[in-house]
Coordinates of C-alpha atoms and ligand atoms in Angstrom, one line a residue:
M1 CA 15.3 8.5 -29.9
S2 CA 15.4 5.6 -27.4
E3 CA 18.1 2.9 -27.6
A4 CA 15.5 0.4 -28.9
E5 CA 14.2 2.8 -31.5
G6 CA 17.8 3.5 -32.6
I7 CA 18.5 -0.2 -33.0
K8 CA 15.3 -0.6 -35.0
A9 CA 16.3 2.2 -37.3
L10 CA 19.7 0.8 -37.8
R11 CA 18.2 -2.6 -38.6
T12 CA 16.0 -1.0 -41.2
E13 CA 18.8 1.0 -42.7
A14 CA 21.1 -2.1 -42.9
A15 CA 18.5 -4.4 -44.3
Q16 CA 17.5 -1.9 -47.0
W17 CA 21.1 -1.2 -47.9
L18 CA 21.9 -4.9 -48.1
A19 CA 18.8 -5.7 -50.2
E20 CA 19.8 -2.9 -52.6
H21 CA 23.5 -3.8 -52.9
L22 CA 23.8 -7.6 -52.4
T23 CA 22.4 -8.0 -55.8
G24 CA 23.4 -7.9 -59.5
K25 CA 27.0 -9.0 -59.8
Y26 CA 27.2 -9.6 -56.0
A27 CA 24.1 -12.0 -56.0
P28 CA 26.2 -15.2 -56.3
L29 CA 27.9 -14.2 -53.1
R30 CA 24.8 -14.7 -51.0
H31 CA 25.4 -17.3 -48.2
R32 CA 28.9 -18.0 -49.6
G33 CA 32.4 -17.8 -48.1
G34 CA 31.5 -19.2 -44.7
S35 CA 33.1 -22.1 -42.8
G36 CA 34.8 -24.5 -45.3
D37 CA 33.9 -22.2 -48.1
G38 CA 36.6 -19.6 -47.4
D39 CA 38.1 -19.6 -50.9
A40 CA 34.8 -19.1 -52.8
F41 CA 34.8 -16.1 -55.1
P42 CA 37.8 -14.4 -53.4
E43 CA 38.2 -11.5 -55.8
L44 CA 34.5 -10.7 -55.9
R45 CA 34.4 -10.9 -52.2
K46 CA 37.2 -8.4 -52.0
E47 CA 35.2 -6.1 -54.3
W48 CA 32.3 -6.6 -52.0
E49 CA 34.4 -5.3 -49.1
R50 CA 34.8 -2.1 -51.1
E51 CA 31.1 -2.0 -51.7
L52 CA 30.4 -2.4 -48.0
A53 CA 32.9 0.4 -47.3
S54 CA 31.0 2.7 -49.7
G55 CA 28.0 2.3 -47.4
R56 CA 30.2 2.7 -44.2
W57 CA 29.4 -0.9 -43.2
T58 CA 33.0 -2.0 -42.7
C59 CA 34.3 -1.6 -39.2
P60 CA 31.0 -0.2 -37.8
G61 CA 32.2 -0.7 -34.2
W62 CA 35.4 1.3 -34.6
P63 CA 35.4 4.8 -33.1
P64 CA 34.3 7.6 -35.4
E65 CA 37.8 9.2 -35.2
H66 CA 39.2 6.1 -36.9
G67 CA 36.5 6.1 -39.6
G68 CA 33.9 3.7 -37.9
R69 CA 30.4 4.4 -36.9
G70 CA 31.1 4.0 -33.2
L71 CA 28.2 1.5 -32.9
S72 CA 27.4 0.1 -29.4
I73 CA 27.6 -3.6 -28.8
A74 CA 23.8 -4.0 -29.2
E75 CA 23.9 -2.0 -32.5
Q76 CA 26.8 -4.1 -33.8
V77 CA 24.9 -7.3 -32.9
A78 CA 21.9 -6.0 -34.8
F79 CA 24.0 -5.2 -37.9
Q80 CA 25.6 -8.7 -37.7
E81 CA 22.2 -10.3 -37.6
E82 CA 20.8 -8.3 -40.5
Y83 CA 24.0 -9.2 -42.5
G84 CA 23.4 -12.9 -41.7
L85 CA 19.7 -12.7 -42.6
A86 CA 20.5 -11.0 -45.9
G87 CA 22.9 -13.8 -46.8
G88 CA 25.9 -11.5 -46.6
P89 CA 29.1 -13.5 -47.6
G90 CA 31.9 -14.5 -45.3
R91 CA 34.0 -11.3 -44.8
M92 CA 37.4 -11.3 -46.5
G93 CA 38.3 -8.3 -44.3
H94 CA 37.4 -9.9 -40.9
I95 CA 41.0 -10.3 -39.7
G96 CA 41.8 -6.7 -40.4
E97 CA 38.5 -5.4 -39.1
G98 CA 38.2 -7.6 -36.0
L99 CA 41.8 -8.2 -35.0
V100 CA 44.4 -5.9 -36.5
G101 CA 42.4 -2.7 -36.4
P102 CA 41.4 -2.9 -32.8
T103 CA 45.0 -3.9 -31.8
L104 CA 46.5 -0.9 -33.7
I105 CA 43.9 1.4 -32.2
A106 CA 44.9 0.2 -28.7
F107 CA 48.6 -0.2 -29.1
G108 CA 49.8 1.2 -32.5
T109 CA 51.7 4.3 -33.1
D110 CA 50.0 7.3 -34.9
D111 CA 52.0 6.4 -38.0
Q112 CA 50.8 2.8 -37.9
K113 CA 47.2 3.9 -37.4
S114 CA 47.4 6.4 -40.3
R115 CA 49.1 3.9 -42.7
F116 CA 47.1 0.7 -41.9
L117 CA 43.6 1.6 -40.7
P118 CA 42.4 3.3 -43.9
G119 CA 43.3 0.2 -46.0
I120 CA 41.2 -2.0 -43.7
L121 CA 38.3 0.4 -43.5
N122 CA 38.2 0.9 -47.3
G123 CA 38.5 -2.8 -48.1
T124 CA 41.8 -2.4 -50.1
E125 CA 44.2 -4.2 -47.8
F126 CA 43.8 -7.7 -46.4
W127 CA 45.5 -9.4 -43.4
C128 CA 46.3 -12.8 -42.1
Q129 CA 47.5 -14.2 -38.7
G130 CA 51.0 -15.6 -38.4
Y131 CA 51.0 -17.2 -34.9
S132 CA 51.0 -21.0 -35.2
E133 CA 54.2 -22.9 -36.1
P134 CA 54.9 -26.7 -36.6
S135 CA 55.8 -26.9 -32.9
A136 CA 53.9 -24.0 -31.5
G137 CA 50.1 -24.3 -31.5
S138 CA 48.4 -24.7 -28.2
D139 CA 51.9 -24.1 -26.7
L140 CA 52.3 -20.8 -28.5
G141 CA 55.2 -19.8 -26.2
N142 CA 57.3 -22.3 -28.1
I143 CA 57.7 -20.0 -31.1
K144 CA 60.9 -20.6 -33.0
T145 CA 60.6 -18.0 -35.9
R146 CA 63.5 -15.6 -35.3
A147 CA 63.6 -11.8 -35.8
R148 CA 67.2 -10.4 -36.1
L149 CA 67.9 -6.7 -35.9
D150 CA 69.6 -5.2 -39.0
P151 CA 71.8 -2.6 -37.4
A152 CA 72.3 -0.7 -40.7
T153 CA 68.5 0.1 -41.0
G154 CA 66.9 -0.7 -37.7
D155 CA 64.7 -3.1 -39.6
W156 CA 64.0 -6.7 -38.5
L157 CA 64.9 -9.7 -40.6
V158 CA 62.6 -12.7 -40.1
T159 CA 63.4 -16.3 -40.7
G160 CA 61.3 -19.4 -39.9
Q161 CA 58.0 -21.0 -40.6
K162 CA 54.3 -20.4 -39.8
V163 CA 51.6 -22.9 -40.5
W164 CA 47.8 -23.1 -40.9
T165 CA 47.8 -19.4 -41.9
S166 CA 44.2 -18.8 -43.1
L167 CA 43.9 -16.8 -46.3
A168 CA 47.6 -15.9 -46.5
H169 CA 47.5 -16.5 -50.3
L170 CA 44.9 -13.7 -50.5
S171 CA 46.4 -11.3 -48.1
D172 CA 48.6 -8.3 -48.4
W173 CA 50.0 -8.2 -44.9
I174 CA 50.7 -10.8 -42.1
F175 CA 51.1 -10.1 -38.4
V176 CA 53.8 -12.3 -37.0
L177 CA 54.9 -13.3 -33.5
A178 CA 58.6 -14.0 -33.6
R179 CA 61.5 -14.5 -31.1
C180 CA 63.8 -11.4 -31.1
E181 CA 66.0 -12.1 -28.0
E182 CA 68.6 -14.8 -28.4
G183 CA 68.3 -17.6 -25.8
S184 CA 64.8 -16.4 -24.6
V185 CA 62.1 -19.0 -23.9
G186 CA 58.3 -19.0 -23.6
R187 CA 56.5 -15.7 -23.4
N188 CA 59.7 -13.6 -23.0
G189 CA 61.7 -12.1 -25.8
L190 CA 59.0 -12.1 -28.5
I191 CA 58.2 -9.3 -30.9
F192 CA 55.0 -8.5 -32.8
L193 CA 55.7 -7.5 -36.4
L194 CA 53.7 -6.3 -39.4
I195 CA 55.2 -7.9 -42.5
K196 CA 54.3 -7.2 -46.2
I197 CA 53.7 -10.5 -47.9
D198 CA 54.7 -9.5 -51.4
Q199 CA 58.5 -9.5 -50.9
P200 CA 61.4 -11.9 -51.9
G201 CA 61.8 -13.5 -48.4
V202 CA 58.2 -14.7 -48.1
E203 CA 56.9 -18.0 -49.6
I204 CA 53.4 -19.3 -49.3
R205 CA 52.5 -22.9 -49.9
P206 CA 48.8 -23.9 -49.8
I207 CA 47.5 -26.8 -47.7
R208 CA 44.7 -28.8 -49.3
Q209 CA 41.9 -29.6 -46.8
I210 CA 39.6 -32.6 -46.5
G211 CA 36.7 -30.6 -48.0
G212 CA 38.7 -29.9 -51.2
G213 CA 39.5 -26.3 -50.6
A214 CA 42.8 -24.7 -49.7
E215 CA 42.0 -21.8 -47.5
F216 CA 45.0 -22.1 -45.3
N217 CA 48.8 -22.3 -45.9
E218 CA 52.3 -22.7 -44.8
V219 CA 54.3 -19.5 -44.8
F220 CA 58.1 -19.5 -45.0
F221 CA 60.3 -16.6 -44.1
A222 CA 63.9 -16.3 -45.2
D223 CA 65.3 -12.9 -44.1
A224 CA 61.9 -11.3 -44.8
R225 CA 62.1 -7.6 -43.9
A226 CA 59.8 -6.0 -41.3
H227 CA 60.5 -2.2 -41.2
A228 CA 61.5 -0.7 -37.9
R229 CA 58.3 1.3 -37.9
D230 CA 56.2 -1.8 -38.2
V231 CA 56.9 -3.2 -34.7
V232 CA 53.7 -3.0 -32.6
G233 CA 54.6 -2.3 -28.9
Q234 CA 58.2 -2.8 -27.8
P235 CA 60.6 -5.6 -29.0
G236 CA 60.5 -8.3 -26.3
D237 CA 56.9 -7.4 -25.4
G238 CA 55.2 -9.2 -28.2
W239 CA 53.4 -11.7 -26.0
R240 CA 51.3 -8.9 -24.4
I241 CA 50.2 -7.5 -27.8
A242 CA 49.5 -11.0 -29.2
M243 CA 47.3 -11.9 -26.2
A244 CA 45.4 -8.6 -26.4
L245 CA 44.7 -9.3 -30.1
L246 CA 43.3 -12.7 -29.2
G247 CA 41.0 -11.0 -26.7
F248 CA 39.4 -9.2 -29.7
E249 CA 39.0 -12.5 -31.6
R250 CA 36.0 -13.6 -29.5
G251 CA 33.9 -10.6 -30.2
I252 CA 30.7 -9.5 -31.9
S253 CA 31.2 -11.6 -35.1
T254 CA 30.2 -14.7 -33.1
L255 CA 26.6 -13.4 -33.3
G256 CA 26.9 -13.2 -37.1
Q257 CA 28.3 -16.7 -37.1
Q258 CA 25.2 -17.9 -35.3
M259 CA 23.0 -16.7 -38.1
S260 CA 24.8 -19.1 -40.5
F261 CA 24.5 -21.9 -37.9
A262 CA 20.7 -21.2 -37.8
Q263 CA 20.6 -21.4 -41.6
E264 CA 22.4 -24.7 -41.5
L265 CA 19.9 -26.0 -38.9
D266 CA 17.0 -24.8 -41.0
L267 CA 18.4 -26.7 -44.0
I268 CA 18.7 -29.9 -42.0
I269 CA 15.1 -29.5 -40.8
E270 CA 13.9 -28.9 -44.4
I271 CA 15.7 -32.0 -45.7
A272 CA 14.5 -34.1 -42.7
K273 CA 10.9 -33.3 -43.5
E274 CA 11.4 -34.0 -47.2
N275 CA 13.1 -37.4 -46.8
G276 CA 11.1 -38.6 -43.8
T277 CA 14.0 -38.8 -41.3
A278 CA 12.0 -36.1 -39.3
L279 CA 9.6 -39.0 -38.3
R280 CA 12.4 -41.0 -36.6
P281 CA 12.4 -40.3 -32.9
A282 CA 16.1 -40.2 -32.4
I283 CA 16.6 -37.7 -35.2
R284 CA 13.7 -35.5 -34.0
H285 CA 15.2 -35.4 -30.5
R286 CA 18.6 -34.4 -31.9
I287 CA 17.1 -31.7 -34.0
A288 CA 15.2 -30.3 -31.0
R289 CA 18.3 -30.5 -28.8
A290 CA 20.3 -28.7 -31.6
W291 CA 17.7 -25.9 -31.5
I292 CA 17.9 -25.6 -27.7
G293 CA 21.7 -25.5 -27.9
L294 CA 21.6 -22.7 -30.5
R295 CA 19.2 -20.6 -28.4
A296 CA 21.4 -21.1 -25.3
M297 CA 24.4 -20.1 -27.4
R298 CA 22.7 -16.9 -28.4
Y299 CA 21.7 -15.9 -24.9
L300 CA 25.2 -16.7 -23.5
A301 CA 26.9 -14.6 -26.2
M302 CA 24.5 -11.7 -25.7
R303 CA 25.1 -11.8 -21.9
V304 CA 28.9 -12.1 -22.2
L305 CA 29.0 -9.2 -24.8
S306 CA 26.8 -7.0 -22.7
T307 CA 28.3 -5.0 -19.9
D308 CA 26.6 -7.1 -17.2
P309 CA 28.6 -6.5 -14.0
D310 CA 27.9 -10.0 -12.7
G311 CA 31.3 -11.5 -12.1
D312 CA 30.1 -14.9 -13.1
V313 CA 29.6 -13.7 -16.6
Q314 CA 33.4 -13.7 -17.2
R315 CA 33.5 -17.3 -16.1
E316 CA 30.6 -18.2 -18.4
G317 CA 32.4 -16.5 -21.2
L318 CA 35.2 -19.0 -20.8
S319 CA 32.8 -21.8 -21.8
Y320 CA 31.6 -20.1 -24.9
K321 CA 34.2 -21.4 -27.4
Y322 CA 33.8 -24.9 -26.1
H323 CA 30.0 -24.6 -26.3
W324 CA 29.7 -23.3 -29.9
S325 CA 32.4 -25.5 -31.4
N326 CA 31.2 -28.8 -30.0
W327 CA 27.6 -27.8 -30.9
H328 CA 28.6 -27.1 -34.5
R329 CA 30.6 -30.3 -34.8
D330 CA 27.6 -32.3 -33.5
L331 CA 25.4 -30.4 -36.1
G332 CA 27.7 -31.7 -38.8
K333 CA 27.1 -35.3 -37.6
L334 CA 23.4 -34.7 -37.4
A335 CA 23.4 -33.4 -41.0
M336 CA 25.1 -36.6 -42.2
D337 CA 22.6 -38.8 -40.4
V338 CA 19.7 -36.8 -41.9
L339 CA 21.1 -37.1 -45.4
G340 CA 21.7 -40.8 -44.8
P341 CA 23.4 -42.7 -47.7
E342 CA 23.2 -39.5 -49.8
A343 CA 25.8 -38.0 -47.6
N344 CA 28.4 -40.1 -49.3
I345 CA 27.6 -38.9 -52.8
I346 CA 29.3 -36.0 -54.4
S347 CA 26.9 -34.0 -56.6
D348 CA 26.2 -30.5 -57.6
D349 CA 23.1 -30.3 -55.3
W350 CA 24.0 -27.2 -53.4
R351 CA 22.1 -28.3 -50.2
R352 CA 23.9 -31.6 -50.0
E353 CA 27.2 -29.9 -50.7
R354 CA 26.7 -27.3 -48.0
L355 CA 25.9 -30.0 -45.4
Q356 CA 28.9 -32.1 -46.5
Q357 CA 31.2 -29.1 -46.1
L358 CA 29.6 -28.4 -42.7
F359 CA 30.4 -31.9 -41.6
L360 CA 34.0 -31.8 -42.9
F361 CA 34.9 -28.3 -41.8
S362 CA 33.3 -28.4 -38.4
R363 CA 35.9 -31.0 -37.5
A364 CA 38.3 -28.0 -37.3
D365 CA 36.0 -25.9 -35.0
T366 CA 37.3 -27.7 -31.9
I367 CA 40.9 -27.0 -32.9
Y368 CA 41.4 -23.4 -34.1
G369 CA 41.0 -20.6 -31.6
G370 CA 42.0 -23.0 -28.8
T371 CA 41.4 -26.8 -28.8
N372 CA 38.8 -28.5 -26.7
E373 CA 41.4 -29.7 -24.2
I374 CA 42.9 -26.2 -23.9
Q375 CA 39.5 -24.6 -23.4
L376 CA 38.7 -27.0 -20.6
N377 CA 42.0 -26.4 -19.0
I378 CA 41.4 -22.6 -19.1
L379 CA 37.9 -23.1 -17.6
A380 CA 39.2 -25.4 -14.9
E381 CA 42.1 -23.1 -13.9
Q382 CA 40.8 -19.6 -14.5
G383 CA 37.1 -20.2 -14.0
L384 CA 37.0 -22.9 -11.3
G385 CA 40.2 -22.1 -9.4
M386 CA 41.6 -25.6 -9.9
P387 CA 45.4 -26.1 -9.6
R388 CA 47.5 -25.2 -12.7
E389 CA 48.5 -28.3 -14.7
P390 CA 52.3 -28.8 -15.0
R391 CA 53.7 -26.7 -17.8
G392 CA 56.6 -27.7 -20.1
T393 CA 59.9 -25.9 -20.2
S394 CA 58.7 -23.3 -22.7
K395 CA 56.3 -21.6 -20.3
Ligands
LIG401 C1 40.9 -24.2 -39.8 C2 42.0 -23.7 -39.1 C3 42.5 -22.4 -39.3 C4 43.6 -21.9 -38.6 N1 44.0 -20.6 -38.9 C5 45.1 -20.1 -38.3 C6 45.7 -18.8 -38.7 O1 45.1 -18.1 -39.5 N2 46.8 -18.4 -38.0 C7 47.4 -19.2 -37.1 O2 48.4 -18.7 -36.5 N3 47.0 -20.4 -36.7 C8 45.8 -20.9 -37.3 N4 45.4 -22.1 -37.0 C9 46.1 -23.0 -36.1 C10 45.4 -23.2 -34.7 O3 45.6 -22.0 -33.9 C11 46.1 -24.4 -34.1 O4 45.8 -25.5 -34.8 C12 45.7 -24.6 -32.6 O5 46.2 -23.6 -31.8 C13 46.2 -26.0 -32.1 O6 47.6 -26.1 -32.3 P1 48.2 -27.4 -33.0 O7 47.4 -27.6 -34.3 O8 49.7 -27.2 -33.1 O9 47.9 -28.6 -32.1 P2 48.7 -29.0 -30.8 O10 48.8 -27.8 -29.9 O11 49.9 -29.8 -31.2 O12 47.6 -30.0 -30.1 C14 47.5 -31.4 -30.5 C15 46.5 -32.1 -29.5 O13 47.1 -32.1 -28.2 C16 46.2 -31.4 -27.2 N5 47.0 -30.7 -26.2 C17 48.0 -29.8 -26.5 N6 48.4 -29.2 -25.3 C18 47.6 -29.8 -24.3 C19 47.6 -29.6 -22.9 N7 48.4 -28.8 -22.3 N8 46.7 -30.4 -22.2 C20 45.8 -31.2 -22.9 N9 45.9 -31.5 -24.2 C21 46.7 -30.7 -24.9 C22 45.4 -30.5 -28.1 O14 44.1 -30.2 -27.4 C23 45.2 -31.3 -29.4 O15 44.2 -32.3 -29.2 C24 44.2 -22.7 -37.7 C25 43.8 -24.0 -37.4 C26 42.7 -24.5 -38.1 C27 42.3 -25.9 -37.8

């Protein structure tokens, strides 16, 4: 079978499986759980993860020896697109599947792989990301959370605070970047720990967001225990592991995200035709530009994800986060202008609510995963060879 035929067969298999399974009790999950809707139906979406696992559709890009299908990039993209087209809900397991799993496969011990990968694969264990702190966001090297060695057990006792921790209240485990060497600064002296959330030294406090939901949290540690065997890499070498994990963050799932962007744009066009705003030249132009931006995003992502040897592709890849996040934030503004005065009214019209959430949540798109200013700095320094900006004392 040629590659193209293989991808077509995979698309058919995935579409058929999703049509048969995303139904009945799972039907309410269609198109739910995306941006700004992250705490919709959490328990049912966890069940959905187990349903997906029964069809071997969790972690399809993982190597077969770790339980995945070993799908190529093109095949994973095809699956993500079919998932989006079928209205597959936002994945509760995406941090485990997309970040923790690949990091453990690359850097974990055999014991860590055998204990943690099956829970991610089977949809029975959920993870969250404990990097940001009140004074360590863009400047992640400023981490203050401390990990102290307990000489009696070899375990690490963790004290400090994380913030903006998405889905911590629905997770079983958190991966934490903490400072393990007294007096160290910046990237040195950090440790990458896997910590069980359900233990006495961990407290989670929800943060209410502008859209009404509370999908992220503050997480406080007071001598929370990370077992000796749950250090990834070596103590002191946490920065390297943390950065490798971030490298996995900008992967295939971005193509799936684009399917939901396309649905949002379709909805805006539908409403613009209904309420007559589609006749206004300024709105028509913005809609046309939004469509062009989405197509450009798709081709850029495909090119960056492919193994194209062109050196420039790496540089273009640096612009991707900036491109999609600003495009999406502008789409939120366009949605409000198409809705007009109705945008201000809270009602149970699902179309209006979806666009209001789009507007409110997309304000965060240019912050998480690297703010606009940081993305432009990275592009200027790494992509265009401009001088490094002066760094603070923590670097
Ligand atoms: C929806 C959402 C979900 C999140 N989920 C998680 C999560 O699950 N886990 C987690 O660990 N974190 C999470 N975060 C946190 C996110 O990673 C941080 O918000 C982000 O790194 C920015 O850090 P900060 O908020 O501390 O802002 P700061 O770093 O304090 O930045 C404030 C402003 O200063 C600007 N700035 C900072 N440094 C520079 C510079 N050198 N040059 C120019 N301008 C600069 C920034 O661009 C920004 O405009 C989430 C955030 C959001 C919004």
